[in-house]
XYZ file of C-alpha atoms in Angstrom:
688
model
C 11.776 42.312 -0.029
C 10.138 45.347 -1.633
C 9.841 43.560 -4.974
C 7.660 40.828 -3.463
C 4.937 43.352 -2.660
C 4.272 44.254 -6.297
C 1.738 41.424 -6.729
C -1.365 40.151 -4.939
C -1.065 38.003 -1.831
C -2.322 35.026 -3.874
C 0.424 35.509 -6.444
C 2.980 36.098 -3.707
C 2.019 32.763 -2.114
C 2.203 30.960 -5.447
C 5.609 32.426 -6.201
C 6.803 31.405 -2.733
C 5.949 27.796 -3.607
C 7.764 28.144 -6.915
C 10.918 29.712 -5.521
C 11.158 27.306 -2.591
C 10.960 24.445 -5.095
C 13.600 25.971 -7.350
C 15.953 26.722 -4.463
C 15.609 23.269 -2.918
C 16.354 21.478 -6.181
C 19.255 23.804 -6.865
C 20.742 23.189 -3.410
C 20.385 19.423 -3.783
C 21.802 19.523 -7.309
C 19.065 17.067 -8.245
C 15.298 16.907 -8.435
C 12.344 18.020 -10.518
C 11.719 21.778 -10.412
C 9.514 22.219 -13.468
C 6.268 20.630 -12.300
C 6.158 22.352 -8.865
C 6.714 25.654 -10.629
C 3.899 24.929 -13.073
C 1.393 23.499 -10.587
C 1.955 25.971 -7.752
C -1.417 27.646 -8.513
C -3.238 24.312 -8.183
C -1.492 23.498 -4.911
C -2.241 26.940 -3.549
C -5.956 26.976 -4.407
C -6.640 23.409 -3.265
C -4.702 23.696 -0.015
C -5.401 27.199 1.151
C -8.907 27.715 -0.207
C -10.626 24.328 -0.458
C -9.104 21.489 1.531
C -11.011 20.340 4.632
C -7.822 19.645 6.536
C -6.463 20.613 9.936
C -2.692 21.173 9.875
C -2.555 20.723 13.664
C -4.208 17.267 13.453
C -3.142 15.854 10.080
C -4.637 12.392 10.757
C -8.192 13.603 11.448
C -10.219 10.781 9.917
C -12.707 12.940 7.977
C -10.048 15.163 6.406
C -9.933 15.682 2.680
C -7.007 13.792 1.193
C -4.427 15.469 -1.056
C -2.443 12.923 -3.061
C 0.560 13.918 -5.157
C 0.586 11.022 -7.606
C 3.361 12.703 -9.605
C 5.650 12.170 -6.633
C 8.715 13.498 -8.447
C 7.136 16.940 -7.943
C 7.636 16.468 -4.215
C 8.803 20.025 -3.562
C 5.313 21.241 -4.404
C 3.941 19.216 -1.505
C 6.777 20.054 0.888
C 6.320 23.757 0.184
C 2.592 23.488 0.872
C 3.123 21.521 4.084
C 5.575 24.148 5.269
C 3.342 27.104 4.432
C 0.314 25.404 5.997
C 2.430 24.692 9.117
C 1.400 21.029 9.218
C 2.492 19.356 12.442
C 4.505 16.165 12.664
C 2.819 13.307 14.543
C 4.488 10.648 16.688
C 4.374 6.858 16.324
C 0.936 6.825 17.941
C -0.456 9.488 15.635
C -0.408 12.279 18.213
C 0.676 15.777 17.109
C 4.095 16.673 18.502
C 3.893 20.448 18.112
C 6.862 20.251 15.730
C 6.538 21.237 12.090
C 6.449 18.301 9.707
C 8.472 20.317 7.194
C 10.610 23.008 8.829
C 12.448 25.320 6.470
C 15.764 23.712 7.356
C 14.465 20.374 6.063
C 13.542 22.012 2.748
C 17.080 23.367 2.665
C 18.254 19.751 3.052
C 15.984 18.442 0.285
C 16.962 14.927 -0.830
C 19.573 14.640 1.942
C 19.891 12.032 4.677
C 17.528 12.543 7.644
C 15.589 15.319 5.934
C 11.790 15.023 5.976
C 11.965 16.090 2.358
C 13.172 12.976 0.521
C 13.180 12.810 -3.260
C 9.677 11.346 -3.351
C 7.113 11.808 -0.558
C 7.098 9.038 2.053
C 4.139 8.142 4.240
C 4.945 7.997 8.007
C 8.260 9.774 7.364
C 6.642 13.176 6.789
C 3.255 13.970 8.322
C 0.892 15.388 5.737
C 2.064 12.900 3.132
C -0.985 10.702 2.595
C 0.708 7.994 0.548
C 4.186 7.083 -0.628
C 4.160 7.983 -4.316
C 7.238 6.969 -6.181
C 6.314 4.868 -9.235
C 3.940 6.833 -11.425
C 0.300 5.788 -11.253
C 0.503 4.421 -7.722
C -0.918 7.530 -6.084
C -3.791 7.590 -8.543
C -4.531 3.919 -7.957
C -4.291 4.274 -4.194
C -6.681 7.226 -4.245
C -9.430 4.932 -5.535
C -8.997 2.838 -2.393
C -9.314 5.995 -0.301
C -12.505 6.857 -2.179
C -13.953 3.374 -1.684
C -13.133 3.615 2.013
C -14.849 7.000 2.247
C -18.006 5.661 0.632
C -17.952 2.568 2.854
C -17.435 4.550 6.063
C -20.323 6.861 5.153
C -22.642 3.985 4.271
C -21.903 2.102 7.475
C -21.715 4.906 10.007
C -23.535 8.027 8.806
C -26.968 8.539 10.316
C -29.656 11.195 9.816
C -28.255 14.394 11.250
C -24.818 12.820 11.630
C -22.931 13.191 8.362
C -19.675 11.949 9.854
C -17.930 10.902 6.664
C -18.075 13.147 3.616
C -14.454 13.794 2.686
C -13.092 14.215 -0.817
C -9.850 13.059 -2.406
C -7.837 15.457 -4.550
C -5.143 13.872 -6.710
C -2.500 15.640 -8.772
C -1.446 13.423 -11.652
C 0.785 13.847 -14.665
C 1.028 12.602 -18.231
C 3.180 9.780 -16.876
C 0.547 8.779 -14.321
C -2.077 8.500 -17.031
C 0.203 6.503 -19.312
C 0.825 3.840 -16.671
C -1.626 0.951 -16.927
C -2.527 1.031 -13.242
C -4.275 4.390 -13.629
C -6.446 3.019 -16.436
C -7.456 0.023 -14.320
C -8.194 2.225 -11.323
C -10.068 4.903 -13.288
C -12.221 2.302 -14.991
C -13.256 0.804 -11.667
C -13.808 4.238 -10.086
C -16.188 5.175 -12.867
C -18.015 1.863 -12.604
C -18.459 2.330 -8.856
C -19.528 5.983 -9.301
C -16.996 7.250 -6.780
C -18.087 10.875 -6.783
C -15.773 11.700 -3.885
C -12.733 11.388 -6.143
C -11.151 14.259 -8.090
C -8.086 13.810 -10.282
C -6.369 16.991 -11.468
C -4.402 16.139 -14.602
C -1.396 18.316 -15.382
C -1.488 18.349 -19.171
C 1.915 19.916 -19.749
C 2.833 17.514 -22.582
C 6.411 17.067 -21.359
C 8.126 13.918 -20.093
C 11.780 13.077 -19.490
C 12.464 12.175 -23.117
C 10.731 15.202 -24.584
C 7.275 16.145 -25.849
C 4.527 13.624 -25.163
C 3.861 13.423 -28.899
C 6.726 10.926 -28.972
C 4.472 8.290 -27.428
C 1.129 9.695 -26.283
C -1.582 11.156 -28.479
C -4.892 9.845 -27.147
C -7.891 11.977 -26.248
C -7.725 11.759 -22.457
C -10.997 13.621 -21.930
C -12.954 11.243 -24.141
C -11.327 8.241 -22.474
C -12.409 9.388 -19.033
C -15.873 10.295 -20.221
C -16.131 6.715 -21.469
C -15.112 5.535 -17.999
C -18.067 7.465 -16.574
C -16.196 10.479 -15.195
C -17.171 14.144 -15.289
C -14.486 16.012 -17.220
C -13.675 19.725 -16.936
C -10.923 21.806 -18.512
C -8.788 24.723 -17.386
C -7.030 26.338 -20.328
C -4.339 28.060 -18.239
C -3.262 26.964 -14.777
C -2.420 30.577 -13.933
C -6.050 31.619 -14.396
C -7.075 31.277 -10.766
C -10.717 32.096 -11.402
C -10.975 29.371 -14.049
C -9.211 26.975 -11.698
C -11.571 27.786 -8.837
C -14.575 27.427 -11.111
C -13.489 23.965 -12.248
C -12.755 22.816 -8.711
C -16.215 23.962 -7.612
C -17.668 21.452 -10.070
C -16.290 18.652 -7.895
C -18.955 17.443 -5.489
C -17.865 14.632 -3.128
C -21.523 13.702 -2.717
C -21.951 13.306 -6.473
C -22.266 10.148 -8.509
C -19.351 10.518 -10.916
C -15.648 10.941 -10.253
C -14.170 14.169 -11.578
C -11.238 14.767 -13.916
C -9.980 18.342 -14.261
C -7.599 18.739 -17.186
C -5.285 21.653 -16.477
C -3.024 23.104 -19.136
C 0.309 24.207 -17.718
C 3.771 25.126 -18.921
C 6.479 23.180 -17.153
C 8.942 25.490 -15.356
C 6.697 28.448 -16.098
C 8.682 31.671 -15.900
C 12.089 30.163 -16.652
C 13.043 32.144 -19.785
C 15.241 29.493 -21.378
C 13.900 26.218 -19.969
C 10.151 26.573 -19.633
C 8.187 24.130 -21.773
C 11.237 21.894 -22.281
C 12.126 18.470 -20.940
C 15.358 19.938 -19.515
C 13.217 21.419 -16.702
C 11.620 18.097 -15.822
C 14.304 16.233 -13.924
C 17.296 18.493 -13.374
C 18.122 21.766 -11.601
C 17.593 24.900 -13.645
C 21.079 26.213 -12.935
C 22.001 29.286 -10.900
C 21.699 31.788 -13.720
C 18.337 30.449 -14.890
C 17.067 30.582 -11.309
C 18.084 34.259 -11.070
C 16.370 35.072 -14.362
C 13.233 33.225 -13.301
C 13.071 35.039 -9.978
C 13.472 38.283 -11.849
C 10.483 37.322 -14.010
C 8.435 36.617 -10.858
C 9.438 39.962 -9.365
C 11.333 38.117 -6.658
C 14.605 39.193 -4.993
C 17.075 37.467 -7.302
C 19.688 36.792 -4.637
C 17.272 35.582 -1.946
C 17.219 31.855 -1.252
C 14.509 29.949 0.600
C 12.638 33.181 1.171
C 9.247 32.824 2.869
C 7.595 36.233 3.241
C 5.868 36.457 6.634
C 2.686 37.732 5.021
C 2.454 34.438 3.068
C 2.624 32.416 6.278
C -0.047 34.695 7.742
C -2.168 34.262 4.615
C -2.058 30.466 4.996
C -2.754 30.813 8.711
C -5.880 32.783 7.930
C -6.844 30.266 5.257
C -6.310 26.564 5.894
C -4.815 27.338 9.304
C -8.125 28.803 10.492
C -10.614 26.817 8.415
C -9.101 23.402 9.173
C -9.205 23.486 12.993
C -12.744 24.885 12.927
C -13.941 22.054 10.693
C -12.220 19.428 12.835
C -13.615 20.861 16.068
C -17.105 20.926 14.573
C -16.680 17.306 13.521
C -15.443 16.247 16.975
C -18.458 17.905 18.576
C -20.692 16.071 16.099
C -18.918 12.802 16.865
C -19.387 13.332 20.616
C -23.155 13.697 20.090
C -23.088 10.704 17.751
C -21.411 8.586 20.443
C -24.236 9.405 22.832
C -26.750 8.010 20.356
C -24.742 5.275 18.627
C -22.216 4.038 21.160
C -21.340 0.766 19.410
C -20.740 2.460 16.076
C -18.687 5.188 17.750
C -16.562 2.534 19.436
C -15.938 0.899 16.065
C -14.884 4.222 14.551
C -12.504 4.857 17.431
C -10.945 1.424 16.939
C -10.504 2.157 13.236
C -8.766 5.418 14.137
C -6.518 3.625 16.650
C -5.761 0.655 14.399
C -7.246 -1.777 16.912
C -9.290 -4.962 16.510
C -12.621 -5.656 18.211
C -12.661 -7.726 21.367
C -13.191 -11.392 20.566
C -12.374 -11.007 16.875
C -10.751 -14.454 16.844
C -13.255 -16.345 18.972
C -14.655 -18.394 16.104
C -11.406 -19.370 14.401
C -11.989 -23.068 13.759
C -9.858 -26.023 14.788
C -9.725 -28.689 12.107
C -9.758 -32.406 13.030
C -7.054 -34.701 11.706
C -7.973 -35.938 8.253
C -5.767 -37.913 5.866
C -7.642 -36.504 2.861
C -7.760 -33.009 4.284
C -8.470 -29.737 2.552
C -6.752 -27.444 0.118
C -5.363 -24.589 2.164
C -7.326 -22.199 -0.077
C -10.479 -23.941 1.188
C -9.536 -23.815 4.869
C -8.510 -20.184 4.315
C -12.031 -19.367 3.146
C -13.498 -20.882 6.302
C -11.114 -18.995 8.589
C -11.512 -15.730 6.683
C -15.276 -15.835 7.142
C -14.969 -16.792 10.809
C -12.784 -13.746 11.431
C -14.356 -11.164 9.129
C -17.802 -11.487 10.686
C -16.261 -10.138 13.911
C -14.196 -7.360 12.267
C -16.810 -5.157 10.603
C -14.187 -3.036 8.845
C -12.435 -6.014 7.247
C -13.165 -5.565 3.563
C -11.714 -7.053 0.410
C -12.069 -9.267 -2.575
C -10.375 -10.791 -5.551
C -9.396 -9.981 -9.091
C -12.292 -12.000 -10.516
C -11.147 -15.202 -8.780
C -13.158 -15.229 -5.548
C -14.819 -18.637 -6.185
C -11.381 -20.160 -6.747
C -9.540 -18.175 -4.065
C -12.325 -18.773 -1.535
C -12.189 -15.071 -0.696
C -15.922 -14.382 -0.777
C -17.499 -13.321 2.514
C -20.649 -15.440 2.744
C -22.205 -14.522 6.095
C -25.609 -12.836 5.801
C -24.745 -9.156 6.231
C -21.486 -9.151 4.225
C -22.999 -7.808 1.022
C -21.307 -6.710 -2.183
C -19.740 -3.267 -2.549
C -21.346 -1.558 -5.521
C -22.608 1.821 -6.660
C -25.984 0.954 -5.140
C -24.561 -0.607 -1.957
C -21.524 1.140 -0.545
C -21.926 -0.774 2.728
C -21.020 -4.087 1.075
C -17.795 -5.760 2.132
C -17.107 -7.972 -0.885
C -15.127 -5.980 -3.424
C -15.168 -7.084 -7.052
C -12.073 -5.786 -8.829
C -12.543 -7.447 -12.175
C -9.353 -8.601 -13.835
C -7.330 -5.711 -12.444
C -4.612 -7.063 -10.135
C -2.415 -3.968 -10.399
C -5.225 -1.644 -9.341
C -6.343 -4.106 -6.656
C -2.939 -3.849 -4.997
C -2.958 -0.050 -4.930
C -6.612 0.152 -3.896
C -5.866 -2.179 -0.976
C -3.181 0.290 0.123
C -5.735 3.105 -0.010
C -8.137 1.117 2.151
C -5.403 0.429 4.700
C -4.329 4.083 4.727
C -7.886 4.939 5.771
C -7.829 2.518 8.710
C -9.759 -0.395 7.224
C -8.346 -3.945 7.188
C -8.185 -4.960 3.536
C -7.472 -8.303 1.947
C -6.806 -9.030 -1.723
C -6.895 -12.398 -3.428
C -5.542 -13.803 -6.670
C -3.420 -16.664 -7.976
C 0.168 -16.467 -6.738
C 1.487 -16.290 -10.293
C -0.370 -12.988 -10.746
C 1.350 -11.387 -7.775
C 3.739 -10.119 -10.447
C 0.994 -7.783 -11.645
C 0.653 -6.194 -8.204
C 4.250 -6.320 -7.015
C 4.850 -2.530 -7.114
C 1.848 -2.024 -4.827
C 2.951 -4.829 -2.506
C 6.378 -3.254 -2.277
C 4.856 0.110 -1.398
C 2.600 -1.508 1.224
C 5.755 -2.894 2.835
C 7.522 0.466 2.552
C 4.537 2.252 4.128
C 4.145 -0.482 6.784
C 0.495 -1.130 5.934
C -1.322 -4.209 7.282
C -2.646 -5.437 3.934
C -3.449 -9.153 3.727
C -2.723 -10.908 0.435
C -4.378 -14.265 -0.181
C -2.367 -15.963 -2.917
C -3.598 -19.381 -4.014
C -2.516 -21.975 -6.588
C 0.922 -21.744 -5.097
C 3.134 -24.188 -7.000
C 3.331 -26.863 -9.694
C 0.435 -28.347 -7.735
C -1.708 -26.169 -10.011
C -1.244 -29.045 -12.438
C -2.805 -29.033 -15.876
C -2.803 -25.260 -16.377
C 0.897 -25.599 -17.038
C 4.007 -23.477 -16.484
C 2.318 -20.151 -17.313
C 0.270 -20.594 -14.150
C 2.801 -22.434 -11.967
C 4.588 -19.851 -9.769
C 7.924 -21.535 -9.160
C 9.845 -18.301 -8.459
C 7.165 -16.131 -6.876
C 7.527 -17.139 -3.233
C 11.237 -16.328 -3.416
C 10.419 -12.983 -5.032
C 7.949 -12.083 -2.297
C 10.396 -13.111 0.423
C 12.835 -10.609 -1.051
C 10.576 -7.653 -0.136
C 11.617 -6.156 3.230
C 8.879 -6.007 5.899
C 6.543 -8.314 3.944
C 5.692 -11.392 6.020
C 5.257 -14.441 3.789
C 3.442 -17.436 5.301
C 3.037 -20.774 3.520
C 0.919 -22.998 5.791
C 1.205 -26.785 5.771
C -2.388 -27.676 6.641
C -5.742 -26.263 7.739
C -4.667 -25.620 11.320
C -1.552 -23.756 10.221
C -3.881 -21.654 8.053
C -5.944 -20.820 11.135
C -2.827 -19.797 13.034
C -1.579 -17.795 10.049
C -4.709 -15.652 10.160
C -4.328 -15.220 13.903
C -0.814 -13.876 13.331
C -1.635 -11.797 10.250
C -4.551 -9.885 11.767
C -2.431 -8.838 14.730
C 0.150 -7.270 12.423
C -0.167 -3.476 12.524
C 2.936 -2.487 10.553
C 3.498 -5.385 8.150
C 1.672 -6.618 5.078
C 1.228 -10.398 5.058
C 1.132 -12.764 2.087
C -0.597 -16.108 2.647
C 0.585 -18.713 0.139
C -2.091 -21.375 -0.318
C -2.632 -24.551 -2.304
C -5.122 -25.561 -4.938
C -4.773 -29.253 -4.076
C -5.891 -30.991 -0.885
C -3.358 -31.372 1.923
C -3.796 -33.790 4.834
C -4.885 -32.160 8.074
C -2.091 -33.294 10.378
C -2.771 -35.176 13.611
C -1.649 -32.670 16.202
C -2.017 -35.187 19.032
C 1.018 -36.914 17.534
C 2.799 -33.871 16.146
C 3.775 -30.367 17.223
C 1.043 -27.791 17.781
C 0.123 -25.571 14.848
C 0.514 -22.639 17.246
C 4.209 -22.978 16.471
C 3.482 -21.169 13.222
C 3.677 -17.884 15.126
C 7.408 -18.557 15.545
C 7.889 -18.994 11.811
C 9.347 -22.492 12.157
C 8.855 -25.193 14.759
C 9.582 -28.851 15.419
C 6.672 -30.727 13.909
C 8.010 -34.264 14.386
C 10.980 -34.988 16.625
C 13.649 -37.504 15.827
C 14.011 -40.698 17.817
C 17.251 -39.432 19.302
C 18.857 -36.129 20.213
C 20.485 -34.562 18.397
C 18.860 -35.889 15.227
C 20.910 -37.305 12.379
C 19.258 -35.040 9.821
C 16.710 -32.225 9.718
C 14.009 -32.130 7.041
C 12.590 -28.628 6.541
C 9.353 -28.214 4.627
C 6.810 -25.535 3.826
C 3.238 -25.749 2.638
C 2.333 -28.851 0.665
C 5.842 -30.259 1.028
C 5.634 -30.691 4.815
C 3.615 -33.870 4.298
C 6.342 -35.088 1.925
C 8.917 -34.524 4.693
C 6.833 -36.493 7.188
C 6.618 -39.429 4.786
C 10.371 -39.236 4.122
C 10.987 -39.293 7.877
C 9.229 -42.669 8.059
C 11.328 -44.041 5.194
C 14.519 -42.909 6.902
C 13.419 -44.444 10.210
C 13.188 -47.805 8.481
C 16.891 -47.465 7.725
C 17.767 -46.386 11.269
C 18.207 -42.723 10.403
C 16.686 -40.340 12.946
C 15.136 -37.344 11.186
C 13.549 -34.260 12.690
C 10.835 -32.590 10.622
C 10.595 -28.822 10.876
C 7.633 -26.974 9.465
C 8.859 -23.568 8.322
C 5.877 -21.578 7.080
C 7.521 -18.161 7.436
C 11.150 -17.133 7.196
C 10.326 -13.629 8.377
C 8.609 -14.774 11.564
C 11.430 -17.229 12.248
C 14.113 -14.572 11.799
C 12.310 -12.379 14.338
C 12.705 -15.018 17.069
C 15.523 -14.981 19.633
C 18.705 -16.729 18.549
C 18.272 -19.304 21.300
C 14.943 -20.413 19.859
C 16.270 -20.523 16.296
C 19.209 -22.667 17.379
C 16.868 -25.019 19.210
C 14.892 -25.646 16.019
C 17.890 -25.762 13.666
C 20.859 -26.685 15.901
C 24.199 -25.803 14.269
C 25.623 -29.162 15.375
C 23.317 -30.911 12.895
C 24.678 -29.932 9.468
C 22.829 -32.656 7.547
C 19.697 -30.936 6.267
C 17.200 -31.083 3.452
C 14.820 -28.257 2.516
C 11.779 -29.136 0.439
C 9.660 -26.634 -1.458
C 7.911 -26.828 -4.829
C 9.656 -23.673 -5.968
C 13.178 -22.475 -6.693
C 15.952 -22.741 -4.122
C 16.812 -19.036 -3.903
C 17.378 -18.057 -0.278
C 17.248 -21.531 1.212
C 21.035 -21.646 1.527
C 20.781 -19.640 4.744
C 19.121 -22.614 6.427
C 20.883 -25.425 4.566
C 24.515 -24.539 5.169
C 27.395 -26.171 3.323
C 26.106 -29.768 3.498
C 22.408 -29.200 3.071
C 20.474 -30.174 -0.062
C 17.461 -28.535 -1.638
C 14.677 -30.594 -3.166
C 12.466 -28.512 -5.398
C 12.371 -26.808 -8.768
C 15.301 -25.875 -10.986
C 13.229 -24.497 -13.825
C 9.649 -24.030 -14.939
C 6.934 -26.627 -14.518
C 4.834 -28.489 -17.078
C 1.225 -29.293 -17.908
C 0.075 -32.497 -16.234
C -1.883 -33.604 -13.144
C -0.332 -32.379 -9.901
C 0.658 -35.825 -8.651
C 2.372 -36.643 -11.915
C 4.323 -33.390 -11.759
C 5.479 -33.886 -8.173
C 6.857 -37.289 -9.137
C 8.345 -36.013 -12.402
C 10.210 -33.210 -10.632
C 11.359 -35.391 -7.759
C 9.353 -33.819 -4.967
C 8.626 -37.180 -3.380
C 9.325 -38.870 -0.037
C 11.773 -41.232 -1.736
C 13.795 -38.419 -3.266
C 13.804 -36.458 -0.009
C 15.041 -39.538 1.862
C 17.770 -40.034 -0.742
C 18.806 -36.387 -0.380
C 18.958 -36.812 3.403
C 21.332 -39.766 3.062
C 23.458 -37.797 0.613
C 23.652 -34.916 3.088
C 24.764 -37.438 5.699
C 27.472 -38.684 3.323
C 25.789 -42.059 2.873
C 25.062 -41.840 -0.843
């Protein structure tokens, strides 16, 4: 231990972060040691000297956020969480008194059941603000956190009550800035003048394949200045005074986001591997670790050493500052509640993930109408009826709001902009990828976000959707123009495979409503989801509003599938299963079959996920195993439908891409007609 006392306490703390990272990667025989070693000074200064963060209450709503966008450098964050003694919280967000990252979990880095997985995971490890695996996602998500911070301040701050003033610190790498999502997000952040956002760019010029000169030579500083960001430089990450000086330039109350470009040497101190790509994604090796520790003045044979004076140093830093700041805020909030009780109640509901009382009281009921509405149109009506009663429901579209019907039109909705942070209509521009990540950032802050675009463009935001599902965030996706019903725009805009692709994402609830009243019920279900993102799949073309006095109640949507029209006998001869626009086709086919004495049951199946969550008894009552003759109808590909069709069932839908023609012409051309469905039913019965 004597060797560790030859440097300052700051350097001792930094070297503790470095050696913990090296040892953990070495023990796991996999991981990324180089970046944690290089960025340890940044992590130390931000966490222990700057961050407004209480380790004992890591979900305090006005905390500064620390986002590790370069998630492969996870040991940097785990080391900081351990040294700061951040507490794990339970399912309800209450501190448990247990460390989020005990030393034994660092020793089990990348192993099963450790809270130190290969990339940081939200909910799994308290103190991790966002799941950052794919590069760029953390950076994109941080813009949503910044938007949320500005919105919360604009709505709830009052003179003398500066409740919301937090900043967001983001560590990002060359890889983060190469990914397109970061460009989309940075452009929007600059446009919106999100001064509460600070990205710290690790300019180490090394990626997995080698030096960044292989593929990356742009002037990052000039690019961000063009976006409208303040840009500062630190020539050497180990120059703590220069680092502190640059960080002091960041003002969360300012009008421009901040980029701090920090020059570092990957795996700094490793005599043979520093500044090489070999240190990026592989252990250094035992001998190199010993030599590096020798360079740091560290006991070369010690593993996972945490000097007690370093823990005490963090306790006197963030461990003292954080609780004081939180307690001051809670006292301020208590006085605020005495003066602004309604607003305080709203804030408490945001913290608890609750909805206001009566949020659904104006959800409309739509009368039967043979002409009906496009489900995108009924969605717009329901969205507005709900959002006016959920003040923290905020969202928008990637430049398609008039077509998606995602604009909030009630008087006090407003438009979120640099001169109106209280607005609730977000305008993303044509930036679907960033919109997905930003929606995650909004949800991580407690708001209820929605994001709208054409279903075919869900491909652009799929990584963010997947992460929303992984993080169990209640993001609402409003996807319109859902099939070949798009018509004349042609196959580039006809999403034949996209519903199947979304259904493949675990924890994502996909709902494809059949008419306006199923849309209303879909919103009722979606807004009550607290741990699942929901994708609404909606039509461009009109669909008849079904006569519920003659058919099953739309409330059956909550079960995922329900009997819409019963057969004339029990059990039925055949079951016709439809979703969305094809439910009406099934109803018409049922009438054709009745004329031939064939008793068909029509099942509306808007959501596989909701149906699979029902008890087996209910599922068997809707799709009885003793009725093997079945037809499933959907204007998309058949992938996945076999689970409901069985050996004798037949799928009526798409086998390839669509074409450019009016919607009605296409439905007939591709055989999605009552006549073809009736013929398929007879074939399933063995009558064709």
